[in-house]
mmCIF file with all atom_site columns, C-alpha atoms in Angstrom:
data_model
loop_
_atom_site.group_PDB
_atom_site.id
_atom_site.type_symbol
_atom_site.label_atom_id
_atom_site.label_alt_id
_atom_site.label_comp_id
_atom_site.label_asym_id
_atom_site.label_entity_id
_atom_site.label_seq_id
_atom_site.pdbx_PDB_ins_code
_atom_site.Cartn_x
_atom_site.Cartn_y
_atom_site.Cartn_z
_atom_site.occupancy
_atom_site.B_iso_or_equiv
_atom_site.pdbx_formal_charge
_atom_site.auth_seq_id
_atom_site.auth_comp_id
_atom_site.auth_asym_id
_atom_site.auth_atom_id
_atom_site.pdbx_PDB_model_num
ATOM 1   C CA . UNK C 1 1   ? 22.211  -5.695  34.611 1.00 74.00 ? 943  UNK C CA 1
ATOM 2   C CA . UNK C 1 2   ? 21.941  -9.468  34.340 1.00 80.00 ? 944  UNK C CA 1
ATOM 3   C CA . UNK C 1 3   ? 20.311  -9.285  30.345 1.00 80.00 ? 945  UNK C CA 1
ATOM 4   C CA . UNK C 1 4   ? 21.911  -10.735 28.111 1.00 86.00 ? 946  UNK C CA 1
ATOM 5   C CA . UNK C 1 5   ? 22.502  -8.487  25.221 1.00 89.00 ? 947  UNK C CA 1
ATOM 6   C CA . UNK C 1 6   ? 23.565  -10.951 22.507 1.00 91.00 ? 948  UNK C CA 1
ATOM 7   C CA . UNK C 1 7   ? 20.332  -13.055 22.973 1.00 92.00 ? 949  UNK C CA 1
ATOM 8   C CA . UNK C 1 8   ? 18.184  -10.303 23.178 1.00 91.00 ? 950  UNK C CA 1
ATOM 9   C CA . UNK C 1 9   ? 19.145  -9.083  20.408 1.00 93.00 ? 951  UNK C CA 1
ATOM 10  C CA . UNK C 1 10  ? 19.123  -11.852 18.071 1.00 95.00 ? 952  UNK C CA 1
ATOM 11  C CA . UNK C 1 11  ? 15.178  -13.001 19.420 1.00 95.00 ? 953  UNK C CA 1
ATOM 12  C CA . UNK C 1 12  ? 14.681  -9.098  18.886 1.00 93.00 ? 954  UNK C CA 1
ATOM 13  C CA . UNK C 1 13  ? 15.425  -9.149  14.889 1.00 96.00 ? 955  UNK C CA 1
ATOM 14  C CA . UNK C 1 14  ? 13.661  -12.795 14.960 1.00 97.00 ? 956  UNK C CA 1
ATOM 15  C CA . UNK C 1 15  ? 10.729  -11.734 16.057 1.00 96.00 ? 957  UNK C CA 1
ATOM 16  C CA . UNK C 1 16  ? 10.786  -8.275  14.015 1.00 94.00 ? 958  UNK C CA 1
ATOM 17  C CA . UNK C 1 17  ? 11.754  -10.689 10.909 1.00 96.00 ? 959  UNK C CA 1
ATOM 18  C CA . UNK C 1 18  ? 8.512   -13.176 11.508 1.00 97.00 ? 960  UNK C CA 1
ATOM 19  C CA . UNK C 1 19  ? 6.145   -9.876  11.982 1.00 93.00 ? 961  UNK C CA 1
ATOM 20  C CA . UNK C 1 20  ? 7.456   -8.575  8.639  1.00 89.00 ? 962  UNK C CA 1
ATOM 21  C CA . UNK C 1 21  ? 6.917   -12.127 7.274  1.00 91.00 ? 963  UNK C CA 1
ATOM 22  C CA . UNK C 1 22  ? 3.305   -12.519 8.262  1.00 94.00 ? 964  UNK C CA 1
ATOM 23  C CA . UNK C 1 23  ? 1.979   -8.771  7.203  1.00 87.00 ? 965  UNK C CA 1
ATOM 24  C CA . UNK C 1 24  ? 3.715   -9.449  3.383  1.00 85.00 ? 966  UNK C CA 1
ATOM 25  C CA . UNK C 1 25  ? 1.675   -12.554 3.285  1.00 88.00 ? 967  UNK C CA 1
ATOM 26  C CA . UNK C 1 26  ? -1.341  -10.668 5.010  1.00 88.00 ? 968  UNK C CA 1
ATOM 27  C CA . UNK C 1 27  ? -0.819  -7.517  2.616  1.00 84.00 ? 969  UNK C CA 1
ATOM 28  C CA . UNK C 1 28  ? -0.273  -9.934  -0.791 1.00 85.00 ? 970  UNK C CA 1
ATOM 29  C CA . UNK C 1 29  ? -3.525  -11.958 0.065  1.00 88.00 ? 971  UNK C CA 1
ATOM 30  C CA . UNK C 1 30  ? -5.173  -8.625  0.779  1.00 84.00 ? 972  UNK C CA 1
ATOM 31  C CA . UNK C 1 31  ? -3.613  -7.636  -2.644 1.00 81.00 ? 973  UNK C CA 1
ATOM 32  C CA . UNK C 1 32  ? -3.864  -10.883 -4.645 1.00 80.00 ? 974  UNK C CA 1
ATOM 33  C CA . UNK C 1 33  ? -0.496  -9.970  -6.010 1.00 80.00 ? 975  UNK C CA 1
ATOM 34  C CA . UNK C 1 34  ? 2.842   -10.709 -5.444 1.00 76.00 ? 976  UNK C CA 1
ATOM 35  C CA . UNK C 1 35  ? 4.520   -7.086  -5.837 1.00 78.00 ? 977  UNK C CA 1
ATOM 36  C CA . UNK C 1 36  ? 7.830   -6.512  -3.860 1.00 78.00 ? 978  UNK C CA 1
ATOM 37  C CA . UNK C 1 37  ? 7.674   -2.709  -3.936 1.00 80.00 ? 979  UNK C CA 1
ATOM 38  C CA . UNK C 1 38  ? 3.920   -2.630  -2.899 1.00 78.00 ? 980  UNK C CA 1
ATOM 39  C CA . UNK C 1 39  ? 4.785   -1.728  1.090  1.00 76.00 ? 981  UNK C CA 1
ATOM 40  C CA . UNK C 1 40  ? 7.142   1.192   -0.109 1.00 80.00 ? 982  UNK C CA 1
ATOM 41  C CA . UNK C 1 41  ? 4.713   3.355   0.845  1.00 78.00 ? 983  UNK C CA 1
ATOM 42  C CA . UNK C 1 42  ? 4.197   2.021   4.045  1.00 84.00 ? 984  UNK C CA 1
ATOM 43  C CA . UNK C 1 43  ? 7.744   3.302   5.301  1.00 86.00 ? 985  UNK C CA 1
ATOM 44  C CA . UNK C 1 44  ? 6.368   7.149   5.765  1.00 88.00 ? 986  UNK C CA 1
ATOM 45  C CA . UNK C 1 45  ? 3.057   6.520   7.554  1.00 90.00 ? 987  UNK C CA 1
ATOM 46  C CA . UNK C 1 46  ? 5.359   3.777   10.285 1.00 89.00 ? 988  UNK C CA 1
ATOM 47  C CA . UNK C 1 47  ? 7.295   6.378   11.096 1.00 89.00 ? 989  UNK C CA 1
ATOM 48  C CA . UNK C 1 48  ? 4.928   8.995   11.206 1.00 91.00 ? 990  UNK C CA 1
ATOM 49  C CA . UNK C 1 49  ? 2.955   6.535   13.339 1.00 91.00 ? 991  UNK C CA 1
ATOM 50  C CA . UNK C 1 50  ? 6.137   6.014   15.769 1.00 90.00 ? 992  UNK C CA 1
ATOM 51  C CA . UNK C 1 51  ? 7.034   10.008  15.868 1.00 89.00 ? 993  UNK C CA 1
ATOM 52  C CA . UNK C 1 52  ? 3.373   11.077  16.364 1.00 89.00 ? 994  UNK C CA 1
ATOM 53  C CA . UNK C 1 53  ? 3.074   8.681   19.442 1.00 88.00 ? 995  UNK C CA 1
ATOM 54  C CA . UNK C 1 54  ? 5.929   10.044  21.211 1.00 84.00 ? 996  UNK C CA 1
ATOM 55  C CA . UNK C 1 55  ? 9.087   7.851   20.352 1.00 85.00 ? 997  UNK C CA 1
ATOM 56  C CA . UNK C 1 56  ? 11.847  9.482   20.264 1.00 80.00 ? 998  UNK C CA 1
ATOM 57  C CA . UNK C 1 57  ? 13.221  9.064   16.919 1.00 78.00 ? 999  UNK C CA 1
ATOM 58  C CA . UNK C 1 58  ? 16.978  9.823   18.186 1.00 77.00 ? 1000 UNK C CA 1
ATOM 59  C CA . UNK C 1 59  ? 16.952  6.334   20.233 1.00 74.00 ? 1001 UNK C CA 1
ATOM 60  C CA . UNK C 1 60  ? 15.239  4.260   21.822 1.00 65.00 ? 1002 UNK C CA 1
ATOM 61  C CA . UNK C 1 61  ? 12.659  6.248   24.324 1.00 76.00 ? 1003 UNK C CA 1
ATOM 62  C CA . UNK C 1 62  ? 8.590   5.859   23.727 1.00 80.00 ? 1004 UNK C CA 1
ATOM 63  C CA . UNK C 1 63  ? 5.315   3.504   24.976 1.00 85.00 ? 1005 UNK C CA 1
ATOM 64  C CA . UNK C 1 64  ? 3.936   0.912   22.481 1.00 87.00 ? 1006 UNK C CA 1
ATOM 65  C CA . UNK C 1 65  ? 0.484   2.627   23.660 1.00 92.00 ? 1007 UNK C CA 1
ATOM 66  C CA . UNK C 1 66  ? 1.700   5.880   22.002 1.00 89.00 ? 1008 UNK C CA 1
ATOM 67  C CA . UNK C 1 67  ? 2.767   4.361   19.029 1.00 89.00 ? 1009 UNK C CA 1
ATOM 68  C CA . UNK C 1 68  ? -0.647  2.169   18.749 1.00 92.00 ? 1010 UNK C CA 1
ATOM 69  C CA . UNK C 1 69  ? -2.080  5.404   19.203 1.00 93.00 ? 1011 UNK C CA 1
ATOM 70  C CA . UNK C 1 70  ? -0.362  7.425   16.553 1.00 92.00 ? 1012 UNK C CA 1
ATOM 71  C CA . UNK C 1 71  ? -0.576  4.015   13.845 1.00 93.00 ? 1013 UNK C CA 1
ATOM 72  C CA . UNK C 1 72  ? -4.576  4.268   14.417 1.00 95.00 ? 1014 UNK C CA 1
ATOM 73  C CA . UNK C 1 73  ? -4.112  7.885   14.180 1.00 93.00 ? 1015 UNK C CA 1
ATOM 74  C CA . UNK C 1 74  ? -2.249  7.775   10.688 1.00 93.00 ? 1016 UNK C CA 1
ATOM 75  C CA . UNK C 1 75  ? -4.642  4.550   9.550  1.00 92.00 ? 1017 UNK C CA 1
ATOM 76  C CA . UNK C 1 76  ? -7.882  6.961   10.247 1.00 95.00 ? 1018 UNK C CA 1
ATOM 77  C CA . UNK C 1 77  ? -6.316  9.789   8.285  1.00 93.00 ? 1019 UNK C CA 1
ATOM 78  C CA . UNK C 1 78  ? -5.400  7.960   5.300  1.00 92.00 ? 1020 UNK C CA 1
ATOM 79  C CA . UNK C 1 79  ? -9.011  6.053   4.787  1.00 94.00 ? 1021 UNK C CA 1
ATOM 80  C CA . UNK C 1 80  ? -10.479 9.987   6.011  1.00 95.00 ? 1022 UNK C CA 1
ATOM 81  C CA . UNK C 1 81  ? -7.989  11.333  2.496  1.00 95.00 ? 1023 UNK C CA 1
ATOM 82  C CA . UNK C 1 82  ? -8.625  8.196   0.817  1.00 94.00 ? 1024 UNK C CA 1
ATOM 83  C CA . UNK C 1 83  ? -12.938 8.738   1.238  1.00 96.00 ? 1025 UNK C CA 1
ATOM 84  C CA . UNK C 1 84  ? -12.030 12.282  0.266  1.00 96.00 ? 1026 UNK C CA 1
ATOM 85  C CA . UNK C 1 85  ? -10.458 11.289  -2.540 1.00 95.00 ? 1027 UNK C CA 1
ATOM 86  C CA . UNK C 1 86  ? -7.749  13.805  -1.695 1.00 94.00 ? 1028 UNK C CA 1
ATOM 87  C CA . UNK C 1 87  ? -4.402  13.062  -4.401 1.00 95.00 ? 1029 UNK C CA 1
ATOM 88  C CA . UNK C 1 88  ? -1.834  10.804  -3.294 1.00 90.00 ? 1030 UNK C CA 1
ATOM 89  C CA . UNK C 1 89  ? 0.480   13.674  -3.336 1.00 93.00 ? 1031 UNK C CA 1
ATOM 90  C CA . UNK C 1 90  ? -0.595  16.030  -1.411 1.00 95.00 ? 1032 UNK C CA 1
ATOM 91  C CA . UNK C 1 91  ? -1.689  13.067  1.619  1.00 93.00 ? 1033 UNK C CA 1
ATOM 92  C CA . UNK C 1 92  ? 2.187   12.668  1.513  1.00 92.00 ? 1034 UNK C CA 1
ATOM 93  C CA . UNK C 1 93  ? 2.922   16.000  2.176  1.00 94.00 ? 1035 UNK C CA 1
ATOM 94  C CA . UNK C 1 94  ? 0.254   15.768  5.006  1.00 93.00 ? 1036 UNK C CA 1
ATOM 95  C CA . UNK C 1 95  ? 1.977   12.839  6.482  1.00 92.00 ? 1037 UNK C CA 1
ATOM 96  C CA . UNK C 1 96  ? 5.157   14.815  6.376  1.00 92.00 ? 1038 UNK C CA 1
ATOM 97  C CA . UNK C 1 97  ? 3.980   17.657  7.687  1.00 94.00 ? 1039 UNK C CA 1
ATOM 98  C CA . UNK C 1 98  ? 2.648   15.724  10.415 1.00 92.00 ? 1040 UNK C CA 1
ATOM 99  C CA . UNK C 1 99  ? 5.713   14.112  11.086 1.00 91.00 ? 1041 UNK C CA 1
ATOM 100 C CA . UNK C 1 100 ? 8.129   17.539  10.842 1.00 93.00 ? 1042 UNK C CA 1
ATOM 101 C CA . UNK C 1 101 ? 5.666   18.941  13.301 1.00 92.00 ? 1043 UNK C CA 1
ATOM 102 C CA . UNK C 1 102 ? 5.763   15.779  15.649 1.00 88.00 ? 1044 UNK C CA 1
ATOM 103 C CA . UNK C 1 103 ? 9.681   16.364  15.606 1.00 88.00 ? 1045 UNK C CA 1
ATOM 104 C CA . UNK C 1 104 ? 8.953   20.194  16.328 1.00 91.00 ? 1046 UNK C CA 1
ATOM 105 C CA . UNK C 1 105 ? 7.138   19.506  19.123 1.00 89.00 ? 1047 UNK C CA 1
ATOM 106 C CA . UNK C 1 106 ? 9.421   16.936  20.859 1.00 85.00 ? 1048 UNK C CA 1
ATOM 107 C CA . UNK C 1 107 ? 12.614  18.803  20.444 1.00 85.00 ? 1049 UNK C CA 1
ATOM 108 C CA . UNK C 1 108 ? 10.923  21.558  22.136 1.00 90.00 ? 1050 UNK C CA 1
ATOM 109 C CA . UNK C 1 109 ? 9.986   19.218  24.896 1.00 84.00 ? 1051 UNK C CA 1
ATOM 110 C CA . UNK C 1 110 ? 13.052  18.220  25.183 1.00 82.00 ? 1052 UNK C CA 1
ATOM 111 C CA . UNK C 1 111 ? 14.930  21.675  25.391 1.00 86.00 ? 1053 UNK C CA 1
ATOM 112 C CA . UNK C 1 112 ? 12.069  23.015  28.140 1.00 88.00 ? 1054 UNK C CA 1
ATOM 113 C CA . UNK C 1 113 ? 12.767  19.680  29.993 1.00 84.00 ? 1055 UNK C CA 1
ATOM 114 C CA . UNK C 1 114 ? 16.705  20.259  29.908 1.00 83.00 ? 1056 UNK C CA 1
ATOM 115 C CA . UNK C 1 115 ? 15.803  23.960  30.877 1.00 85.00 ? 1057 UNK C CA 1
ATOM 116 C CA . UNK C 1 116 ? 13.582  22.897  34.119 1.00 85.00 ? 1058 UNK C CA 1
ATOM 117 C CA . UNK C 1 117 ? 16.034  20.361  35.148 1.00 82.00 ? 1059 UNK C CA 1
ATOM 118 C CA . UNK C 1 118 ? 19.053  22.910  34.798 1.00 80.00 ? 1060 UNK C CA 1
ATOM 119 C CA . UNK C 1 119 ? 16.972  24.928  37.163 1.00 79.00 ? 1061 UNK C CA 1
ATOM 120 C CA . UNK C 1 120 ? 16.450  22.871  39.331 1.00 77.00 ? 1062 UNK C CA 1
ATOM 121 C CA . UNK C 1 121 ? 20.070  21.731  39.907 1.00 74.00 ? 1063 UNK C CA 1
ATOM 122 C CA . UNK C 1 122 ? 21.049  25.181  40.542 1.00 69.00 ? 1064 UNK C CA 1
ATOM 123 C CA . UNK C 1 123 ? 18.559  25.550  43.393 1.00 63.00 ? 1065 UNK C CA 1
ATOM 124 C CA . UNK C 1 124 ? 19.523  22.591  45.175 1.00 60.00 ? 1066 UNK C CA 1
#
């Protein structure tokens, strides 16, 4: 296809590391402290945002617009739960349930798509 895989992979990793560095600096300046474990709680948020946005967790399908929409939804949900005073444990439980629900919906839609494709190939 003409895509230089090695160059593209290196550029992707460099871009991701630059974004992670800038994010770390912004988070450290916001918290006014440098703590190496401060971002561990954001792992579930980012994976859930990507799954809600329609990104396939089993391999590379998805749109950036869906992921951004998922991130906005998770951000609003976290903000709402913080304002309401919901315990952090229950926040993690709810986000985990959202992740499992998104994965179940994505799996069901894949199964239906495969069945539809099989039916169309038999009719031809």
